[in-house]
CSV table of C-alpha atoms in Angstrom, one decimal:
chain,number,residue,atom,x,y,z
A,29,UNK,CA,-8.8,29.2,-25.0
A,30,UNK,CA,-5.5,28.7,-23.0
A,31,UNK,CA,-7.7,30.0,-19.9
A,32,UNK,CA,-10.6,27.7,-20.3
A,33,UNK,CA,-7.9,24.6,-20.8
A,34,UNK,CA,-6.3,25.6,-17.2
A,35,UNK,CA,-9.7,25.8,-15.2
A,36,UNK,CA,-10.6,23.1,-16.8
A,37,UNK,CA,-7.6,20.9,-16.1
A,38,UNK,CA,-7.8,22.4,-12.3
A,39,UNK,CA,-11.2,20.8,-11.7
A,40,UNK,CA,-10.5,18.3,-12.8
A,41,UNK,CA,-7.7,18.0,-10.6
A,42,UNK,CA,-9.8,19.0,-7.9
A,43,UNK,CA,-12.4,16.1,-8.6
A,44,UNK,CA,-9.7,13.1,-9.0
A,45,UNK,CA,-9.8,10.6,-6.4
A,46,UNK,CA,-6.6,9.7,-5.0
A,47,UNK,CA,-4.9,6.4,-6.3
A,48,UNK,CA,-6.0,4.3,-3.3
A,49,UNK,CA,-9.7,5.3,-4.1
A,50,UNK,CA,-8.9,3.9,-7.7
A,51,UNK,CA,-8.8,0.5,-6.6
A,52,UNK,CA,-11.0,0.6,-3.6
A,53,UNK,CA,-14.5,-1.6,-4.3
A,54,UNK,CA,-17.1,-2.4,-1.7
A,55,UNK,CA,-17.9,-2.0,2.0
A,56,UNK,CA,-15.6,-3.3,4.4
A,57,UNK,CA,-16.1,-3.4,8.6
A,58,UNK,CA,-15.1,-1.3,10.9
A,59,UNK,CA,-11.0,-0.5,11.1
A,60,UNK,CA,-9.2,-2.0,13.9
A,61,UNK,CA,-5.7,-2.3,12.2
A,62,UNK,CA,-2.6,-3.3,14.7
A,63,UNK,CA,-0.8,-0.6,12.8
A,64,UNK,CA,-3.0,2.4,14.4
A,65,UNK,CA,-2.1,1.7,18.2
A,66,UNK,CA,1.3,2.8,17.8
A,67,UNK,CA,2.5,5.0,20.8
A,68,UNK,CA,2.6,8.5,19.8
A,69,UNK,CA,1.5,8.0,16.4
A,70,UNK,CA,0.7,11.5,14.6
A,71,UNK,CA,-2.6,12.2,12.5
A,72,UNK,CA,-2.3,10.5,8.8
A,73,UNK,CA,-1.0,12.4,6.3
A,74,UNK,CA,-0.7,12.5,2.6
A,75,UNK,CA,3.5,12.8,1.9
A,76,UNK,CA,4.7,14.1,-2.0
A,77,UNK,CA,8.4,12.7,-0.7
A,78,UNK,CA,7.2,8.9,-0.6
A,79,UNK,CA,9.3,7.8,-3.1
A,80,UNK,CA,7.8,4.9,-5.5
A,81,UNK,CA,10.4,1.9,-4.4
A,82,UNK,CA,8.2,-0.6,-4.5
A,83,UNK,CA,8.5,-3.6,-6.8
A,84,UNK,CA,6.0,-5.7,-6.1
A,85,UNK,CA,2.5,-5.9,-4.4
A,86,UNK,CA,2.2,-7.4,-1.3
A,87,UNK,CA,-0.2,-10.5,-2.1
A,88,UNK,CA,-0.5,-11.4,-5.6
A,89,UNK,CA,-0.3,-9.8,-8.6
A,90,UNK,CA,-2.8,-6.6,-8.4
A,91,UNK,CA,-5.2,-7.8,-5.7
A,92,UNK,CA,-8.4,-6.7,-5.3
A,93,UNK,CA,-8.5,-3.5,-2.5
A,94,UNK,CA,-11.5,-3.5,-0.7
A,95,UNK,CA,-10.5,-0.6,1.6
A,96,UNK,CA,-8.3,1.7,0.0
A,97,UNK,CA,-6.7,5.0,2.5
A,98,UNK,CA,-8.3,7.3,4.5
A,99,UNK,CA,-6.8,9.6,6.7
A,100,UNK,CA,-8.2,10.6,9.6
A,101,UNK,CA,-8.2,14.2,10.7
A,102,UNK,CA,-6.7,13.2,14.2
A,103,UNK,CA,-4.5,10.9,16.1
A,104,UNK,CA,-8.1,9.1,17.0
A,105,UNK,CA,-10.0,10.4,14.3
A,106,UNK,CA,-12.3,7.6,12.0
A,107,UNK,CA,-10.1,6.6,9.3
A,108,UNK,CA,-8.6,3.8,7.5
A,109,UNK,CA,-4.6,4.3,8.1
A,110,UNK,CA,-3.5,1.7,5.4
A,111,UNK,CA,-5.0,-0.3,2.8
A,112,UNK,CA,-6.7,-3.9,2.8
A,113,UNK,CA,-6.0,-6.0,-0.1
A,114,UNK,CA,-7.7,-9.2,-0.3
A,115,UNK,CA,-5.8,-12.6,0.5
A,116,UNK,CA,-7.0,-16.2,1.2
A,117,UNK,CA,-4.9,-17.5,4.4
A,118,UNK,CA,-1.8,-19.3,3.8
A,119,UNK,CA,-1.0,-16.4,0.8
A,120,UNK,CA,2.7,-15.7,0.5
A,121,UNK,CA,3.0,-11.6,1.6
A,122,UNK,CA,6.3,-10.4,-0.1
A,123,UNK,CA,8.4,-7.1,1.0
A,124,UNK,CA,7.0,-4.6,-1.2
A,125,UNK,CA,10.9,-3.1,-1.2
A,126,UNK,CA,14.2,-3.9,-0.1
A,127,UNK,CA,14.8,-3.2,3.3
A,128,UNK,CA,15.3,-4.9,7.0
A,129,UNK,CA,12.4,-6.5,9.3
A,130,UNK,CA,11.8,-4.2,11.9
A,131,UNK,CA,9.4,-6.0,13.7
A,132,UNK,CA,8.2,-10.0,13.7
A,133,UNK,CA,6.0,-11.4,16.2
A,134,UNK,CA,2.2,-10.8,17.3
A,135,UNK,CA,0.4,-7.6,18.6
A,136,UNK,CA,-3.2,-8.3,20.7
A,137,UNK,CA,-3.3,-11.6,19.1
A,138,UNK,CA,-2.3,-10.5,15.4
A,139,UNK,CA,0.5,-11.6,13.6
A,140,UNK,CA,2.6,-8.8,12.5
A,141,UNK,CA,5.6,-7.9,10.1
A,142,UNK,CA,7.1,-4.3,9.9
A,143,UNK,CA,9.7,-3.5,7.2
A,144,UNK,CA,12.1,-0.4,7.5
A,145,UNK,CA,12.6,0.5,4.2
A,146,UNK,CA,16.1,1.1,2.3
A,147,UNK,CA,17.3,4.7,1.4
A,148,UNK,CA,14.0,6.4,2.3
A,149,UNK,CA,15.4,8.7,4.6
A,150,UNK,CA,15.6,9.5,8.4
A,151,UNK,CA,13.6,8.8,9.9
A,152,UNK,CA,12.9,5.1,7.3
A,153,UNK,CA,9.5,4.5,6.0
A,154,UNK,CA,8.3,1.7,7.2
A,155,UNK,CA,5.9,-0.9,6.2
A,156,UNK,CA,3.4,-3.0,8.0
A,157,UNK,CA,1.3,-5.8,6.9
A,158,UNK,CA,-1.3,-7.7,9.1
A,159,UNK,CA,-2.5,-10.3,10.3
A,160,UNK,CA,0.7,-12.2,8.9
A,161,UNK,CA,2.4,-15.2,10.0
A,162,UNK,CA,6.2,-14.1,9.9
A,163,UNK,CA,8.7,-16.3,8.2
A,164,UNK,CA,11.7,-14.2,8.5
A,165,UNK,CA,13.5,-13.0,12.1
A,166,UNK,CA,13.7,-9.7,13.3
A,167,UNK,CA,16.9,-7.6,12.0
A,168,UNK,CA,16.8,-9.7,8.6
A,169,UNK,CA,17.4,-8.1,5.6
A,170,UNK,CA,15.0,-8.8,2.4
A,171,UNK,CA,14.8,-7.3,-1.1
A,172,UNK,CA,11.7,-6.5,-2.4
A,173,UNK,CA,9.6,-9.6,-4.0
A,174,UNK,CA,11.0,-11.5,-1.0
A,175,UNK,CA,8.8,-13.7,1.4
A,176,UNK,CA,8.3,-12.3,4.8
A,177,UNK,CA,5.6,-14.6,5.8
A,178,UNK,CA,2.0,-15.9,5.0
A,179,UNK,CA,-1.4,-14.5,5.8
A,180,UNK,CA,-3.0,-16.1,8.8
A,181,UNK,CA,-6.6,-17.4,8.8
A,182,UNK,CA,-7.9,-15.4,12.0
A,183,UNK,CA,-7.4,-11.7,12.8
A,184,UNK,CA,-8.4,-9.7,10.2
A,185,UNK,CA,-10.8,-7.0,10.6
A,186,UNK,CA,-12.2,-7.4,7.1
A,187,UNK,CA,-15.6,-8.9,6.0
A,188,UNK,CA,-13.5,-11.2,4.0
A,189,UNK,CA,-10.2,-12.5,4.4
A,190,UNK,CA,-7.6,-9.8,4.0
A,191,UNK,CA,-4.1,-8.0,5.2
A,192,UNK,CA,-3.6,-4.6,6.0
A,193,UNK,CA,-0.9,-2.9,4.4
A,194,UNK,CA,0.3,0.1,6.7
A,195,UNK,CA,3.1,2.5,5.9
A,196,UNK,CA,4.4,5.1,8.0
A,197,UNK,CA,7.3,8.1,8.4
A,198,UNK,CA,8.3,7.9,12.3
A,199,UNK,CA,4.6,8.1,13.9
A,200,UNK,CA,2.8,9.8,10.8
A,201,UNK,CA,0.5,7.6,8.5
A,202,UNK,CA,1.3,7.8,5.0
A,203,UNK,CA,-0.8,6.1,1.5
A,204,UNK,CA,0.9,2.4,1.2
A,205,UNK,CA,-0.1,3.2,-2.4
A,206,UNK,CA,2.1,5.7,-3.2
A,207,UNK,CA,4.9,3.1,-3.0
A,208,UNK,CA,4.3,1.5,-6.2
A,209,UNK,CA,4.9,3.1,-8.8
A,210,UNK,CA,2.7,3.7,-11.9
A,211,UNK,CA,3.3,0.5,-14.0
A,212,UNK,CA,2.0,-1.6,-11.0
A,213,UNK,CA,-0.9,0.6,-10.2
A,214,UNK,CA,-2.5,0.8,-13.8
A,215,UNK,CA,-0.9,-2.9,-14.9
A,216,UNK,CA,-3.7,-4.1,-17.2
A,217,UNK,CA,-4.3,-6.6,-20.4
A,218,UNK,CA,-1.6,-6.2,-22.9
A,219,UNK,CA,-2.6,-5.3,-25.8
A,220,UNK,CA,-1.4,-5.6,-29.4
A,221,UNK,CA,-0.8,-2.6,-31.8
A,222,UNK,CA,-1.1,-2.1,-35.7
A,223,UNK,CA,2.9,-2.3,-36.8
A,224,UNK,CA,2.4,0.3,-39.8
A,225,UNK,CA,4.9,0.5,-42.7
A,226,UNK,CA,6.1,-2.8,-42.5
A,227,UNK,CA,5.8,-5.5,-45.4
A,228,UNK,CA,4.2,-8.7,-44.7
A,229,UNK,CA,6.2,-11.9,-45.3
């Protein structure tokens, strides 16, 4: 029984889609995210050490994902090296974690903000998020929940408006997902349970 319970359990292992595949719904164009052209960037990668610091989503409260990660087997490989979560322009974008702006200004005609982000190790991960309209200089420090700027109306390389959300170690690509940890993945309806043993008034 114990045998059949561990093949089991490792299948379905096996079968699980990661937690950016969770959310992910639709089709979505072509990626051209900013956050792929960096100089000497390394293939994507999935990272067990990405510690879950974040404490909020980037744009609302659990936005739609209409591309979720895909890592691409090479530094030029097809892929999608981030997520896109849907935004209407003029949405705030928050820090998803405390940490210091790395980056504010525009890249071939995109707005983009990069976050280093605190006590993740050397080298920082780092966030990205595009195309954004920064509201916060480079070198200042934010905590997470913070405004770092607001999502611009052109630029995005999804069907519908949207920002890509990019995280990386030095030049490897990492999930943004596996940031947040599990209570703002699965967040769903509250719901109300039977209080048992207790007299009614």
């Amino acid at each position: 029984m114990q045998l059949v319970l561990v093949v089991a359990l490792t299948v379905a292992a096996l079968l699980a889609p990661p937690a950016s595949r969770l959310f992910a719904a639709g089709t979505t164009a072509p990626s051209g995210a900013v956050a792929g052209a960096v100089t000497g960037a390394r293939p994507a990668a999935d990272d067990d050490t990405v510690p879950a610091v974040g404490r909020t989503w980037p744009v609302g409260v659990r936005p739609r994902v209409p591309r979720g990660w895909e890592p691409p087997a090479t530094v030029y490989g097809p892929g999608h090296r981030g997520v896109d979560l849907a935004a209407a322009p003029g949405t705030p974008v928050r820090a998803v974690a405390d940490g210091r702006v790395s980056f504010a200004g525009r890249v071939a005609g995109k707005g983009v903000v990069s976050v280093e982000l605190a006590g993740t190790g050397d080298p920082p991960l780092r966030t990205t998020y595009e195309p954004v309209r920064a509201s916060v200089p480079q070198g200042a420090e934010v905590t997470a929940g913070e405004v770092v700027g607001t999502v611009e109306a052109g630029g995005s390389h999804c069907t519908a408006p949207c920002v890509h959300w990019g995280l990386l170690r030095g030049g490897t690509y990492l999930d943004p997902l596996s940031l947040l940890p599990p209570w703002l993945l699965h967040r769903g309806p509250s719901r109300l349970l039977p209080v048992l043993g207790v007299p009614l008034p």
